[in-house]
Structures are given as structure tokens and as C-alpha cells.
């Protein structure tokens, strides 16, 4: 998020669950408040797993500011989705991808490209390192959240 330029945040984490199970969870952005600490609310229209044209509305609290960002899912595969959009403060695009490691493990990779615009643009160099750390910490939290949900199937993740 350096001034005038796009910042890229890419992180991966290995998850001890089958790829299909993990994809069902991470490609439904409605689950984001459960594993992304800064997300206050996330709505999907239509609800559920990502499909092309689905509108994603995120309300995120970061650096003392609340960001409301609308993106649209552009492309999907059984194990990935890409999106883009933004608001008056930020332009964003990215992908979520689940990669098969073996029958019982997969890797989740998130890549997000962010550009601050408008009045926040000058603050990009200050906000970038903190957002990068928060984004990575969220992904590292994901395996534990998935394993907890596996142990409570009524909440959404079914092995």
C-alpha cells in the first residue's frame, strides 16, 4: 500500500484436512468473521460458496478505521476464486486457492492486491506493514478454526 502503488499480500498455510472440505469453508466468504480478526461483518449476495457474479460486502476494522468494501467474484474453480472491487478508500483484488497436498492435507493460499486511494493514499506506507502482519496472522489462525468446526459439524465444516 505504498503511496500511489499497489501492495501485494500473499500467505499460505498447510491444513490437516481434505482440500474439498477446506475449499467449501474458505470459498464461502460468509465464514470470514470466524477466522479473520479484523472482519466485523461479511455478507454475500447470494449467500454461500463463491460463484461468478457474487457480490461480497466486507466491513473491516483496521488501524482505528472502519472500511466497507464491495467486491465481486470474477472466476471460480472447485478449489479457487478470484475477486475485485473497492470503495472510495481502497481498491482491492485477489484470489483464494486451495491446493491438494495429499488425501488428508491441503494448502490454502490467499493473495490480495490493495491500493489505498483518496484521503488515505498518503498513509499507505505506514499501514502496509501492519496490514501484512494481520493478514498473515489471520491465515495462520485458519487451520485451528477449521479443526474446531470439524469437531462441531453442526457449524459448517464436514469432513
Short mmCIF file of C-alpha atoms in Angstrom, two decimals:
data_model
loop_
_atom_site.label_atom_id
_atom_site.label_comp_id
_atom_site.label_asym_id
_atom_site.label_seq_id
_atom_site.Cartn_x
_atom_site.Cartn_y
_atom_site.Cartn_z
CA UNK A 1 0.00 0.00 0.00
CA UNK A 2 2.81 2.40 -0.66
CA UNK A 3 1.61 5.77 -1.88
CA UNK A 4 0.25 5.53 -5.38
CA UNK A 5 1.23 1.88 -5.75
CA UNK A 6 -0.41 -1.40 -5.16
CA UNK A 7 0.72 -3.60 -2.28
CA UNK A 8 0.51 -7.37 -2.53
CA UNK A 9 -0.09 -9.63 0.45
CA UNK A 10 0.41 -13.34 -0.15
CA UNK A 11 0.31 -16.01 2.53
CA UNK A 12 -0.02 -19.79 2.65
CA UNK A 13 -0.78 -22.27 5.38
CA UNK A 14 -0.99 -26.05 5.44
CA UNK A 15 -4.25 -27.50 6.76
CA UNK A 16 -4.63 -31.11 8.00
CA UNK A 17 -7.98 -31.63 6.26
CA UNK A 18 -9.00 -32.69 2.75
CA UNK A 19 -8.91 -29.95 0.09
CA UNK A 20 -12.62 -30.15 -0.72
CA UNK A 21 -13.63 -29.65 2.89
CA UNK A 22 -11.33 -26.66 3.24
CA UNK A 23 -12.43 -25.14 -0.08
CA UNK A 24 -16.08 -25.35 1.00
CA UNK A 25 -15.18 -23.21 4.02
CA UNK A 26 -12.68 -20.66 2.68
CA UNK A 27 -14.54 -20.05 -0.59
CA UNK A 28 -17.62 -19.05 1.39
CA UNK A 29 -16.63 -15.53 2.43
CA UNK A 30 -19.52 -15.53 4.89
CA UNK A 31 -17.20 -17.55 7.16
CA UNK A 32 -14.54 -14.79 7.23
CA UNK A 33 -15.54 -13.25 10.59
CA UNK A 34 -14.74 -16.62 12.21
CA UNK A 35 -11.06 -16.59 11.17
CA UNK A 36 -10.18 -13.03 10.13
CA UNK A 37 -9.83 -10.96 13.29
CA UNK A 38 -10.48 -7.52 11.77
CA UNK A 39 -13.67 -8.51 9.92
CA UNK A 40 -16.76 -7.19 11.68
CA UNK A 41 -19.31 -8.34 9.11
CA UNK A 42 -19.29 -10.06 5.78
CA UNK A 43 -22.30 -10.60 3.56
CA UNK A 44 -22.50 -12.48 0.30
CA UNK A 45 -25.20 -11.98 -2.33
CA UNK A 46 -26.22 -14.67 -2.99
CA UNK A 47 -25.11 -16.36 0.25
CA UNK A 48 -22.83 -19.37 0.21
CA UNK A 49 -19.82 -20.58 -1.67
CA UNK A 50 -18.28 -18.27 -4.28
CA UNK A 51 -19.83 -18.17 -7.75
CA UNK A 52 -19.07 -15.75 -10.60
CA UNK A 53 -21.01 -12.52 -10.11
CA UNK A 54 -21.49 -12.99 -6.36
CA UNK A 55 -21.26 -9.66 -4.53
CA UNK A 56 -19.13 -9.64 -1.36
CA UNK A 57 -19.60 -6.84 1.19
CA UNK A 58 -16.98 -6.63 3.89
CA UNK A 59 -16.88 -4.40 6.93
CA UNK A 60 -13.39 -4.45 8.40
CA UNK A 61 -11.84 -2.54 11.32
CA UNK A 62 -8.16 -1.77 10.90
CA UNK A 63 -5.88 0.95 12.30
CA UNK A 64 -8.80 2.56 14.09
CA UNK A 65 -10.75 2.95 10.85
CA UNK A 66 -13.75 1.07 9.52
CA UNK A 67 -13.54 0.04 5.88
CA UNK A 68 -16.63 -1.00 3.93
CA UNK A 69 -15.60 -2.64 0.71
CA UNK A 70 -17.68 -4.26 -2.01
CA UNK A 71 -16.09 -6.77 -4.35
CA UNK A 72 -17.39 -9.17 -6.98
CA UNK A 73 -16.32 -12.77 -7.53
CA UNK A 74 -14.99 -12.94 -11.10
CA UNK A 75 -13.82 -16.54 -11.57
CA UNK A 76 -14.14 -19.79 -9.69
CA UNK A 77 -12.89 -23.36 -9.89
CA UNK A 78 -13.68 -26.14 -7.41
CA UNK A 79 -10.62 -25.05 -5.38
CA UNK A 80 -10.23 -21.32 -6.06
CA UNK A 81 -11.93 -17.97 -6.56
CA UNK A 82 -10.81 -14.53 -7.68
CA UNK A 83 -12.46 -11.19 -6.93
CA UNK A 84 -12.06 -7.44 -7.38
CA UNK A 85 -13.73 -4.23 -6.31
CA UNK A 86 -13.29 -1.48 -3.80
CA UNK A 87 -14.60 1.67 -2.22
CA UNK A 88 -13.73 5.35 -2.05
CA UNK A 89 -10.79 4.46 0.22
CA UNK A 90 -9.38 1.25 -1.24
CA UNK A 91 -9.18 -0.76 -4.45
CA UNK A 92 -8.72 -4.49 -3.95
CA UNK A 93 -8.39 -7.66 -6.00
CA UNK A 94 -7.18 -11.11 -5.13
CA UNK A 95 -7.51 -14.87 -5.10
CA UNK A 96 -8.06 -17.68 -2.65
CA UNK A 97 -6.69 -21.05 -3.67
CA UNK A 98 -6.71 -24.48 -2.03
CA UNK A 99 -4.04 -26.86 -3.28
CA UNK A 100 -4.14 -30.60 -2.70
CA UNK A 101 -1.10 -31.91 -0.80
CA UNK A 102 -2.38 -35.44 -0.20
CA UNK A 103 -5.70 -37.09 0.76
CA UNK A 104 -5.60 -35.61 4.26
CA UNK A 105 -3.79 -32.28 3.78
CA UNK A 106 -4.01 -29.18 1.64
CA UNK A 107 -2.51 -25.73 1.45
CA UNK A 108 -4.53 -22.51 1.46
CA UNK A 109 -3.01 -19.52 -0.31
CA UNK A 110 -4.50 -16.05 -0.23
CA UNK A 111 -3.20 -13.28 -2.43
CA UNK A 112 -4.56 -9.76 -2.04
CA UNK A 113 -3.59 -6.68 -4.04
CA UNK A 114 -4.53 -3.42 -2.30
CA UNK A 115 -4.25 0.21 -3.34
CA UNK A 116 -5.30 2.99 -0.97
CA UNK A 117 -6.95 5.89 -2.78
CA UNK A 118 -8.34 9.29 -1.87
CA UNK A 119 -7.54 10.79 1.51
CA UNK A 120 -5.91 7.57 2.80
CA UNK A 121 -3.36 7.32 -0.01
CA UNK A 122 -0.59 9.20 1.89
CA UNK A 123 -0.91 6.76 4.81
CA UNK A 124 -0.20 3.67 2.74
CA UNK A 125 3.50 3.37 3.74
CA UNK A 126 2.55 3.41 7.43
CA UNK A 127 -0.38 0.97 7.15
CA UNK A 128 1.22 -1.63 4.85
CA UNK A 129 3.44 -3.46 7.39
CA UNK A 130 0.67 -3.72 9.97
CA UNK A 131 -1.88 -4.96 7.46
CA UNK A 132 0.59 -7.52 6.09
CA UNK A 133 1.14 -8.91 9.62
CA UNK A 134 -2.60 -9.01 10.37
CA UNK A 135 -3.37 -10.71 7.06
CA UNK A 136 -0.73 -13.38 7.69
CA UNK A 137 -1.87 -13.92 11.29
CA UNK A 138 -5.44 -14.47 10.08
CA UNK A 139 -4.35 -17.19 7.69
CA UNK A 140 -2.25 -18.87 10.38
CA UNK A 141 -5.39 -18.96 12.57
CA UNK A 142 -7.41 -20.74 9.86
CA UNK A 143 -6.30 -24.37 10.50
CA UNK A 144 -7.29 -24.21 14.16
CA UNK A 145 -10.68 -22.69 13.30
CA UNK A 146 -11.28 -25.40 10.69
CA UNK A 147 -10.32 -28.16 13.11
CA UNK A 148 -12.66 -26.74 15.77
CA UNK A 149 -15.51 -26.67 13.26
CA UNK A 150 -14.74 -30.22 12.18
CA UNK A 151 -15.27 -31.26 15.79
CA UNK A 152 -18.62 -29.41 15.80
CA UNK A 153 -20.15 -30.42 12.44
CA UNK A 154 -23.38 -28.53 13.03
CA UNK A 155 -21.41 -25.31 12.48
CA UNK A 156 -20.46 -25.87 8.91
CA UNK A 157 -17.31 -27.86 8.18
CA UNK A 158 -17.96 -31.51 7.49
CA UNK A 159 -15.08 -33.91 6.91
#
